[in-house]
Amino acid sequence: MAQKPLRLLACGDVEGKFDILFNRVRAIQKKSGNFDLLLCVGNFFGSTPDAEWEEYKTGIKKAPIQTYVLGANNQETVKYFQDADGCELAENITYLGRKGIFTGSSGLQIVYLSGTESLNEPVPGYSFSPKDVSSLRMMLCTTSQFKGVDILLTSPWPKYVGTFGNSSGEVDTKKCGSALVSSLATGLKPRYHFAALEKTYYERLPYRNHIVLQENAQHATRFIALANVGNPEKKKYLYAFSIVPMKLMDAAELVKQPPDVTENPYRKSGQEVSIGKQIPAPVEESACQFFFDLNENQGRKRSSTGRDSKSSPHPKQPRKPPQPPGPCWFCLASPEVEKHLVVNIGTHCYLALAKGGLSDDHVLILPIGHYQSVVELSAEVVEEVEKYKATLRRFFKSRGKRCVVFERNYKSHHLQLQVIPVPVSCCATDDIKDAFITQAQEQQIELLEIPEHSDIKQIAQPGAAYFYVELDTGEKLFHRIKKSFPLQFGREVLASEAILNIPDKSDWRQCQISKEDEETLARRFRKDFEPFDFTLDD
């Protein structure tokens, strides 16, 4: 049975003309039926007053389709994009982030790179650097199974894109555009590449990604540059297309060459065209990776921080996490894991709904491999744990909640970081802190406040038993367990009348629900969390 294609729209520079864009989208959908996504490249915000945007930001008006946008291309609009990892700007309008990979529920893979090229340090907040491009290539191109991506979104055109192709009009592609974007397009081999900023429409003839008679046939790339919304010359700014995700296509169908295909514009005599400053070669950073189908409605967005890898004369070997001594309920590869509760998977960690949670969105951050506590985590796992914590804070903040994180390394074999959202209307952070301290004193538990930026590894040694809680302000409370400790202490404090006022839920066993209900909650969480999902460093 053939896979039903996704119906997508791509748009050029919106420049703050939101009503014109969305009215046009409504008209198209009324005539041609609904589309799945709208992808915006170029300048989403303009120099126009913010009155029109405020109507969307406050919910007075709503985008008629799920819309994903790139970030700032100038200092003036940086203010709209406060979170480099991406965030929801308004209902149905999501900022993807500075750079990364978004994988939709269908398996459609979209790589995005916000901003304009900069070869200077420090890199402005509205620009990308050679390191950014290198990290994106490293995440994907270093695996032997890599064939390419479905869609690449950039604001600048790639330099030299017009070589071997049809006329690009007034735009001189030997002078305009970004050499870094050319390099990225060469490595990622997108099936579609969208760009803007030049205020004109240009659909280049498709080009091939292989060298004829020297390499196996690969799919072709279509580059489309879009004009600015509402331009007086009525140049095309909205592009409709259908696409079946690459991973779902038959290999022979994928590599069929269009009749008008040209040579790759970024190659010369089988070599990449010289594109200015040399881009650092991708350095492979190995990691144990686990994949399984979460849910057909699950989408996953990945992004990268462009972390540097230190060079080594010897290839880096994958670091395997410790193995459990016996069956483990939380090692992701274990058959004991209740996989229907898993809501997000990273490179080193995953998120799962808590069984018998204090609320419907009570989640756990768990390492994929077998680690007993935070103290025992390797550096790369710690980094991802922190990223999950930061992302969950943003997610819950958008829903009017603050989150409390705690760990009990006592009578447990696999690290479980409990993340419990508390509605802002319930109490202040100081109230939560006071509740922990008060109940600790009542139970003769010495709960110490530790410095905000301290590393727990400096306080506790591997194998030591402890309880640790972190508030949304970054404040941390720590107790070294010497003999015994109440197993439900963290839940009891948060369930108390002072906080959530659900004292009957202090024991998780009293809160269990049916598997069907758990599956429903998991599906809902995945859908809600999707716009905040992030990319992991490979």
Coordinates of C-alpha atoms in Angstrom, one line a residue:
M1 CA 0.0 0.0 0.0
A2 CA 1.5 3.3 -1.1
Q3 CA 2.3 5.9 1.6
K4 CA 0.0 8.9 1.4
P5 CA 2.2 12.0 0.7
L6 CA 2.4 14.9 3.1
R7 CA 1.1 18.2 1.8
L8 CA 3.3 21.1 2.7
L9 CA 3.6 24.8 2.1
A10 CA 6.9 26.8 2.1
C11 CA 7.0 30.6 2.4
G12 CA 9.6 33.3 1.9
D13 CA 10.2 36.4 4.0
V14 CA 7.0 37.2 5.9
E15 CA 8.4 40.5 7.3
G16 CA 5.6 40.9 9.8
K17 CA 2.8 40.6 7.2
F18 CA 1.1 37.9 9.1
D19 CA -2.5 38.6 8.0
I20 CA -1.6 38.6 4.3
L21 CA 0.2 35.3 4.7
F22 CA -2.4 33.5 6.7
N23 CA -5.4 34.8 4.7
R24 CA -3.7 33.5 1.6
V25 CA -3.1 30.1 3.3
R26 CA -6.8 30.0 4.3
A27 CA -7.8 30.7 0.7
I28 CA -5.5 27.9 -0.6
Q29 CA -6.8 25.4 1.9
K30 CA -10.4 26.3 1.2
K31 CA -9.8 25.7 -2.5
S32 CA -7.4 22.7 -2.4
G33 CA -7.9 21.1 1.0
N34 CA -5.9 21.2 4.2
F35 CA -2.1 21.1 4.3
D36 CA 0.0 19.5 7.0
L37 CA 2.7 22.2 7.7
L38 CA 3.8 25.7 6.7
L39 CA 7.6 26.2 6.7
C40 CA 8.8 29.8 6.8
V41 CA 12.3 30.8 5.7
G42 CA 13.9 34.3 5.7
N43 CA 12.7 37.2 7.8
F44 CA 9.6 36.2 9.7
F45 CA 9.4 39.5 11.6
G46 CA 9.9 42.9 9.9
S47 CA 10.4 46.5 10.9
T48 CA 6.7 47.1 11.0
P49 CA 4.9 47.9 14.3
D50 CA 4.2 44.9 16.6
A51 CA 0.4 45.5 16.8
E52 CA -0.4 42.8 14.2
W53 CA 1.9 40.3 15.9
E54 CA 0.4 41.0 19.3
E55 CA -2.9 39.7 18.1
Y56 CA -1.4 36.4 17.3
K57 CA 0.9 36.3 20.4
T58 CA -2.1 36.9 22.7
G59 CA -4.4 34.5 20.9
I60 CA -6.8 37.1 19.5
K61 CA -5.8 35.7 16.1
K62 CA -4.6 32.2 15.3
A63 CA -2.5 30.8 12.4
P64 CA -4.7 28.4 10.4
I65 CA -1.9 25.8 10.1
Q66 CA 1.0 24.5 12.2
T67 CA 3.7 26.9 11.2
Y68 CA 7.5 26.5 11.8
V69 CA 9.8 29.5 11.3
L70 CA 13.5 30.2 11.3
G71 CA 15.2 32.7 13.6
A72 CA 16.6 36.2 13.2
N73 CA 18.7 37.4 10.3
N74 CA 19.5 40.8 11.9
Q75 CA 19.9 42.4 15.3
E76 CA 16.6 44.2 15.1
T77 CA 14.6 40.9 15.3
V78 CA 16.7 39.0 17.7
K79 CA 14.4 40.1 20.5
Y80 CA 11.6 37.8 19.2
F81 CA 13.7 34.6 19.6
Q82 CA 14.7 34.4 23.2
D83 CA 15.4 30.7 23.3
A84 CA 18.2 29.4 21.0
D85 CA 16.8 25.8 21.2
G86 CA 13.4 26.9 19.8
C87 CA 10.1 27.6 21.4
E88 CA 6.4 28.3 20.7
L89 CA 6.0 32.0 19.7
A90 CA 2.2 31.9 19.5
E91 CA -0.5 29.2 19.0
N92 CA 0.4 27.2 15.9
I93 CA 3.6 29.2 15.4
T94 CA 6.9 27.6 16.5
Y95 CA 10.4 28.8 16.3
L96 CA 12.5 25.8 15.3
G97 CA 15.8 27.0 16.9
R98 CA 19.3 28.1 15.8
K99 CA 20.0 24.8 14.1
G100 CA 19.0 21.2 14.2
I101 CA 16.9 18.4 12.9
F102 CA 13.2 18.1 13.1
T103 CA 11.7 14.6 12.6
G104 CA 8.0 14.7 12.1
S105 CA 5.5 11.9 13.2
S106 CA 5.6 10.5 9.7
G107 CA 9.4 10.3 9.6
L108 CA 9.8 13.4 7.5
Q109 CA 13.3 14.8 8.3
I110 CA 13.8 18.6 8.2
V111 CA 17.2 20.2 8.8
Y112 CA 17.2 23.9 9.7
L113 CA 19.8 26.6 10.1
S114 CA 18.7 30.0 11.2
G115 CA 20.5 33.3 10.5
T116 CA 23.1 34.6 8.1
E117 CA 26.7 33.5 7.6
S118 CA 29.4 34.9 9.9
L119 CA 33.1 34.0 9.8
N120 CA 34.0 36.2 12.7
E121 CA 34.1 35.5 16.5
P122 CA 32.1 36.0 18.5
V123 CA 29.3 35.0 16.3
P124 CA 26.3 37.4 16.5
G125 CA 23.0 36.0 17.8
Y126 CA 21.5 36.3 14.3
S127 CA 24.3 34.4 12.5
F128 CA 25.7 30.9 12.1
S129 CA 29.4 29.9 12.0
P130 CA 31.5 27.2 10.3
K131 CA 31.3 25.3 13.6
D132 CA 27.5 25.3 13.4
V133 CA 27.5 23.9 9.9
S134 CA 30.2 21.4 10.8
S135 CA 28.1 20.1 13.8
L136 CA 25.0 19.7 11.6
R137 CA 27.0 17.7 9.1
M138 CA 28.6 15.6 11.8
M139 CA 25.2 14.7 13.3
L140 CA 24.1 13.1 10.1
C141 CA 26.8 12.5 7.5
T142 CA 29.1 10.4 9.6
T143 CA 26.8 7.3 9.6
S144 CA 27.3 4.8 6.8
Q145 CA 23.5 4.5 6.4
F146 CA 23.0 8.2 5.7
K147 CA 21.4 8.9 2.3
G148 CA 20.2 12.5 2.7
V149 CA 17.4 14.5 4.3
D150 CA 14.0 15.4 3.0
I151 CA 14.1 19.1 3.5
L152 CA 16.7 21.8 4.3
L153 CA 15.6 25.2 5.5
T154 CA 18.0 28.2 5.4
S155 CA 17.5 31.9 5.0
P156 CA 20.5 32.7 2.7
W157 CA 20.8 31.1 -0.7
P158 CA 23.7 28.7 -1.2
K159 CA 26.5 30.3 -3.1
Y160 CA 27.0 29.0 -6.7
V161 CA 23.6 27.4 -6.7
G162 CA 23.1 28.7 -10.3
T163 CA 26.1 26.9 -11.7
F164 CA 25.0 24.4 -14.4
G165 CA 21.4 25.5 -13.9
N166 CA 18.8 27.8 -15.4
S167 CA 19.1 31.6 -15.0
S168 CA 18.7 33.0 -11.5
G169 CA 17.6 36.3 -12.8
E170 CA 19.2 39.4 -11.2
V171 CA 20.8 37.4 -8.4
D172 CA 24.4 36.6 -9.2
T173 CA 24.9 33.3 -7.4
K174 CA 28.7 33.5 -7.7
K175 CA 28.7 36.6 -5.5
C176 CA 25.5 36.3 -3.4
G177 CA 24.6 33.7 -0.9
S178 CA 26.5 31.7 1.7
A179 CA 29.4 29.3 1.0
L180 CA 28.7 27.6 4.3
V181 CA 25.1 26.8 3.1
S182 CA 26.6 25.4 -0.1
S183 CA 28.8 23.1 2.0
L184 CA 25.8 22.1 4.1
A185 CA 23.7 21.3 1.1
T186 CA 26.5 19.3 -0.5
G187 CA 26.8 17.1 2.6
L188 CA 23.1 16.7 3.6
K189 CA 21.8 16.1 0.1
P190 CA 18.3 17.5 0.7
R191 CA 15.5 16.5 -1.6
Y192 CA 14.1 20.1 -1.2
H193 CA 16.1 23.1 -0.2
F194 CA 14.2 26.4 0.6
A195 CA 15.7 29.8 1.1
A196 CA 14.8 33.5 0.9
L197 CA 16.2 37.0 1.6
E198 CA 16.8 38.0 -2.0
K199 CA 13.2 39.1 -2.6
T200 CA 12.7 37.0 -5.7
Y201 CA 11.4 33.6 -6.8
Y202 CA 13.8 31.1 -8.3
E203 CA 13.2 27.5 -8.8
R204 CA 16.4 25.9 -10.0
L205 CA 16.4 22.8 -12.2
P206 CA 16.9 19.7 -10.1
Y207 CA 20.5 18.6 -9.7
R208 CA 22.0 15.2 -9.0
N209 CA 23.9 14.2 -5.9
H210 CA 26.1 11.6 -7.5
I211 CA 28.8 11.5 -10.1
V212 CA 27.6 9.7 -13.1
L213 CA 29.4 6.4 -13.9
Q214 CA 31.5 6.8 -10.7
E215 CA 28.9 6.6 -7.9
N216 CA 25.6 4.8 -7.4
A217 CA 22.6 6.8 -8.4
Q218 CA 21.1 9.0 -5.6
H219 CA 18.1 11.2 -5.4
A220 CA 18.0 14.7 -7.0
T221 CA 17.8 18.0 -5.1
R222 CA 15.3 20.8 -5.9
F223 CA 16.3 24.3 -4.7
I224 CA 13.5 26.8 -4.4
A225 CA 14.1 30.5 -3.4
L226 CA 10.9 32.4 -2.4
A227 CA 10.0 36.0 -2.6
N228 CA 8.7 38.2 0.2
V229 CA 5.1 38.1 1.3
G230 CA 2.8 40.6 -0.4
N231 CA 5.5 42.0 -2.7
P232 CA 4.0 44.5 -5.3
E233 CA 5.6 42.6 -8.3
K234 CA 3.5 39.5 -7.2
K235 CA 6.5 37.3 -7.3
K236 CA 5.8 33.8 -5.9
Y237 CA 6.3 33.7 -2.1
L238 CA 4.2 30.6 -1.3
Y239 CA 5.1 27.1 -2.6
A240 CA 2.9 24.0 -2.3
F241 CA 4.3 20.6 -2.7
S242 CA 3.7 16.9 -1.7
I243 CA 6.4 14.6 -0.3
V244 CA 6.6 11.1 1.0
P245 CA 9.4 10.8 3.6
M246 CA 12.6 9.3 2.2
K247 CA 12.7 6.5 4.8
L248 CA 9.2 5.3 3.6
M249 CA 10.1 5.3 -0.2
D250 CA 11.2 2.4 -2.3
A251 CA 14.9 2.8 -3.1
A252 CA 14.4 2.6 -6.9
E253 CA 11.6 5.2 -6.8
L254 CA 13.7 7.5 -4.6
V255 CA 16.6 7.7 -7.0
K256 CA 14.6 8.2 -10.3
Q257 CA 16.2 11.1 -12.1
P258 CA 14.0 13.9 -13.4
P259 CA 14.4 14.5 -17.2
D260 CA 15.8 18.0 -16.7
V261 CA 18.3 17.1 -14.0
T262 CA 21.7 18.9 -14.1
E263 CA 25.1 18.4 -12.6
N264 CA 25.6 19.3 -8.9
P265 CA 26.3 23.1 -8.8
Y266 CA 28.7 22.7 -5.9
R267 CA 31.0 20.2 -7.6
K268 CA 33.7 20.8 -10.2
S269 CA 35.2 17.8 -12.0
G270 CA 34.0 15.5 -9.2
Q271 CA 35.3 17.7 -6.4
E272 CA 33.5 20.2 -4.3
V273 CA 33.7 23.8 -5.5
S274 CA 36.1 25.9 -3.5
I275 CA 33.9 27.7 -1.1
G276 CA 36.0 30.2 0.8
K277 CA 37.1 29.5 4.3
Q278 CA 37.7 25.9 5.0
I279 CA 35.0 24.3 7.0
P280 CA 36.2 22.0 9.9
A281 CA 35.9 18.4 8.9
P282 CA 33.2 16.6 10.8
V283 CA 34.5 14.6 13.7
E284 CA 32.5 11.5 14.5
E285 CA 31.5 11.2 18.1
S286 CA 30.2 7.7 18.8
A287 CA 27.3 6.9 21.0
C288 CA 25.0 4.1 21.8
Q289 CA 21.7 4.9 20.0
F290 CA 18.3 3.2 20.6
F291 CA 15.4 3.6 18.3
F292 CA 11.9 2.2 18.3
D293 CA 8.5 3.6 17.1
L294 CA 7.0 5.6 19.9
N295 CA 3.7 6.4 18.2
E296 CA 2.5 7.4 14.8
N297 CA 1.6 10.8 16.2
Q298 CA 5.0 11.4 17.7
G299 CA 7.2 14.0 16.2
R300 CA 10.8 14.5 17.2
K301 CA 12.9 17.6 16.8
R302 CA 16.6 17.4 17.3
S303 CA 19.0 20.2 17.6
S304 CA 22.7 20.7 18.2
T305 CA 24.8 22.9 20.3
G306 CA 27.8 22.4 18.1
R307 CA 30.0 21.1 20.9
D308 CA 33.6 20.8 19.9
S309 CA 35.3 17.4 19.9
K310 CA 39.0 17.3 20.8
S311 CA 41.1 15.7 18.1
S312 CA 42.8 12.4 18.8
P313 CA 45.2 10.3 16.8
H314 CA 43.1 7.2 17.6
P315 CA 39.5 6.8 16.5
K316 CA 37.1 7.4 19.3
Q317 CA 35.4 4.2 20.5
P318 CA 31.8 4.1 21.7
R319 CA 31.6 4.3 25.4
K320 CA 29.2 1.6 26.6
P321 CA 27.1 2.3 29.7
P322 CA 27.4 -0.2 32.6
Q323 CA 25.3 -3.3 32.3
P324 CA 22.7 -4.2 35.0
P325 CA 23.4 -7.2 37.1
G326 CA 20.0 -8.6 36.3
P327 CA 16.6 -7.6 34.8
C328 CA 16.0 -3.8 35.0
W329 CA 12.7 -2.0 34.6
F330 CA 14.3 1.2 33.3
C331 CA 17.2 0.2 30.9
L332 CA 15.6 1.1 27.6
A333 CA 16.8 -2.0 25.8
S334 CA 15.3 -4.2 28.5
P335 CA 12.2 -6.2 27.8
E336 CA 10.9 -5.2 31.2
V337 CA 10.5 -1.6 30.2
E338 CA 6.9 -0.5 29.8
K339 CA 7.5 1.2 26.4
H340 CA 4.0 2.6 26.1
L341 CA 5.0 5.1 28.8
V342 CA 8.1 6.3 26.9
V343 CA 7.4 9.8 25.4
N344 CA 10.7 10.9 24.0
I345 CA 14.1 9.3 23.2
G346 CA 17.4 11.1 23.0
T347 CA 20.9 9.8 22.4
H348 CA 21.8 9.0 26.0
C349 CA 18.5 9.6 27.9
Y350 CA 14.8 9.2 27.5
L351 CA 11.6 10.6 29.0
A352 CA 8.8 8.5 30.3
L353 CA 5.5 9.2 32.1
A354 CA 5.8 8.2 35.8
K355 CA 3.7 5.2 36.7
G356 CA 1.1 6.3 39.2
G357 CA 2.2 10.0 38.7
L358 CA 1.3 12.9 40.9
S359 CA -0.2 14.5 37.8
D360 CA -0.9 13.6 34.2
D361 CA 2.3 15.2 33.1
H362 CA 4.6 13.9 35.9
V363 CA 7.6 12.5 33.9
L364 CA 10.9 10.8 34.6
I365 CA 14.3 11.6 33.0
L366 CA 16.1 8.2 32.7
P367 CA 19.5 7.3 31.2
I368 CA 19.2 4.8 28.4
G369 CA 22.1 2.7 29.8
H370 CA 22.3 1.4 33.3
Y371 CA 23.4 4.0 35.8
Q372 CA 22.4 4.0 39.4
S373 CA 22.6 7.8 40.1
V374 CA 23.5 11.2 38.7
V375 CA 26.9 10.9 40.4
E376 CA 27.8 7.9 38.2
L377 CA 26.8 9.5 34.9
S378 CA 29.4 10.1 32.2
A379 CA 29.9 13.7 30.9
E380 CA 27.8 13.2 27.7
V381 CA 24.9 11.8 29.7
V382 CA 25.0 14.6 32.2
E383 CA 24.9 17.1 29.4
E384 CA 21.8 15.6 27.9
V385 CA 20.1 15.3 31.3
E386 CA 20.7 19.1 31.8
K387 CA 19.2 19.7 28.4
Y388 CA 16.1 17.7 29.1
K389 CA 15.7 19.6 32.4
A390 CA 16.0 22.9 30.7
T391 CA 13.6 21.9 27.9
L392 CA 11.0 20.6 30.4
R393 CA 11.2 23.9 32.4
R394 CA 10.4 25.8 29.2
F395 CA 7.6 23.4 28.3
F396 CA 5.9 23.6 31.7
K397 CA 6.4 27.4 32.0
S398 CA 4.5 27.7 28.7
R399 CA 1.6 25.9 30.5
G400 CA 1.7 28.0 33.6
K401 CA 3.7 25.6 35.7
R402 CA 7.0 25.4 37.4
C403 CA 8.8 22.1 37.8
V404 CA 10.5 20.4 40.7
V405 CA 13.2 17.8 40.0
F406 CA 14.3 15.3 42.6
E407 CA 16.4 12.1 42.9
R408 CA 16.4 9.5 45.6
N409 CA 19.5 7.3 45.3
Y410 CA 18.4 4.9 48.0
K411 CA 16.9 1.4 47.4
S412 CA 16.9 2.0 43.7
H413 CA 19.0 0.4 41.0
H414 CA 18.5 2.7 38.0
L415 CA 18.6 6.5 38.1
Q416 CA 15.2 8.1 38.0
L417 CA 15.0 11.9 37.9
Q418 CA 11.4 12.7 39.0
V419 CA 10.1 15.9 37.2
I420 CA 6.8 17.1 38.8
P421 CA 5.1 20.2 37.4
V422 CA 3.4 22.5 40.0
P423 CA 0.9 25.1 38.8
V424 CA 2.2 28.7 39.4
S425 CA -1.2 29.5 40.9
C426 CA -0.7 26.9 43.6
C427 CA 2.3 28.4 45.3
A428 CA 5.6 30.3 44.9
T429 CA 9.0 28.6 44.6
D430 CA 9.8 29.8 48.2
D431 CA 6.7 27.9 49.4
I432 CA 8.0 24.7 47.8
K433 CA 11.4 25.2 49.3
D434 CA 9.9 25.9 52.8
A435 CA 7.7 22.8 52.5
F436 CA 10.7 20.5 51.9
I437 CA 12.7 22.1 54.7
T438 CA 9.7 22.0 57.2
Q439 CA 8.8 18.3 56.5
A440 CA 12.5 17.4 56.6
Q441 CA 12.8 18.9 60.1
E442 CA 9.7 17.2 61.3
Q443 CA 11.2 13.8 60.2
Q444 CA 14.6 14.7 61.5
I445 CA 16.1 14.8 58.1
E446 CA 19.0 17.2 57.6
L447 CA 18.3 18.9 54.3
L448 CA 21.1 21.3 53.3
E449 CA 21.0 24.0 50.7
I450 CA 24.0 23.7 48.3
P451 CA 25.4 26.4 45.9
E452 CA 23.2 26.9 42.8
H453 CA 26.0 26.0 40.3
S454 CA 27.6 23.3 42.3
D455 CA 28.2 19.8 40.9
I456 CA 26.6 17.1 42.9
K457 CA 29.6 14.9 42.2
Q458 CA 31.6 17.2 44.4
I459 CA 29.3 16.4 47.3
A460 CA 28.5 12.8 46.9
Q461 CA 30.7 9.9 45.9
P462 CA 29.7 7.0 43.6
G463 CA 27.7 4.5 45.6
A464 CA 26.7 7.0 48.4
A465 CA 23.0 7.1 49.2
Y466 CA 21.4 10.6 49.0
F467 CA 18.3 12.6 48.3
Y468 CA 18.4 15.7 46.1
V469 CA 15.9 18.2 45.0
E470 CA 16.2 21.1 42.5
L471 CA 13.8 24.0 42.2
D472 CA 13.0 26.0 39.1
T473 CA 15.1 28.8 40.3
G474 CA 18.2 26.6 40.4
E475 CA 18.2 26.3 44.2
K476 CA 19.2 22.9 45.4
L477 CA 18.6 20.9 48.6
F478 CA 20.6 17.8 49.5
H479 CA 20.5 15.1 52.2
R480 CA 23.1 12.4 52.7
I481 CA 21.3 9.2 53.7
K482 CA 23.2 7.4 56.4
K483 CA 20.8 4.7 57.7
S484 CA 17.2 4.9 56.5
F485 CA 15.0 7.3 54.5
P486 CA 11.3 7.5 53.8
L487 CA 10.9 6.2 50.2
Q488 CA 8.0 8.5 49.4
F489 CA 9.4 11.7 50.9
G490 CA 9.6 13.7 47.7
R491 CA 6.1 12.8 46.7
E492 CA 4.7 13.4 50.2
V493 CA 6.1 17.0 50.3
L494 CA 4.7 17.8 46.8
A495 CA 1.4 16.1 47.4
S496 CA 0.9 17.9 50.8
E497 CA -1.7 20.6 51.3
A498 CA 1.0 23.3 51.1
I499 CA 1.8 22.4 47.5
L500 CA -0.5 20.3 45.3
N501 CA -3.0 19.5 48.0
I502 CA -3.5 15.8 47.0
P503 CA -2.2 14.0 50.1
D504 CA -4.0 10.8 49.0
K505 CA -1.6 10.5 46.1
S506 CA 1.7 10.5 48.1
D507 CA 2.1 6.7 47.4
W508 CA 2.4 5.9 43.7
R509 CA 0.7 2.5 44.1
Q510 CA -2.5 4.3 45.0
C511 CA -2.4 6.3 41.8
Q512 CA -2.1 3.5 39.2
I513 CA -4.5 3.6 36.2
S514 CA -5.2 1.2 33.4
K515 CA -2.7 0.7 30.5
E516 CA -5.3 2.2 28.1
D517 CA -5.4 5.4 30.2
E518 CA -1.6 5.4 30.4
E519 CA -1.4 5.1 26.6
T520 CA -3.8 8.0 26.2
L521 CA -1.8 10.2 28.6
A522 CA 1.4 9.3 26.8
R523 CA 0.0 10.2 23.4
R524 CA -1.2 13.5 24.7
F525 CA 2.1 14.4 26.3
R526 CA 4.1 13.5 23.1
K527 CA 1.8 15.8 21.1
D528 CA 2.0 18.7 23.6
F529 CA 5.8 18.3 24.0
E530 CA 6.7 18.1 20.3
P531 CA 7.2 21.8 19.7
F532 CA 9.7 21.9 22.6
D533 CA 11.7 18.8 21.6
F534 CA 15.3 19.4 20.9
T535 CA 18.2 17.9 19.0
L536 CA 20.8 15.9 20.6
D537 CA 24.5 16.1 20.0
D538 CA 25.7 13.1 18.1

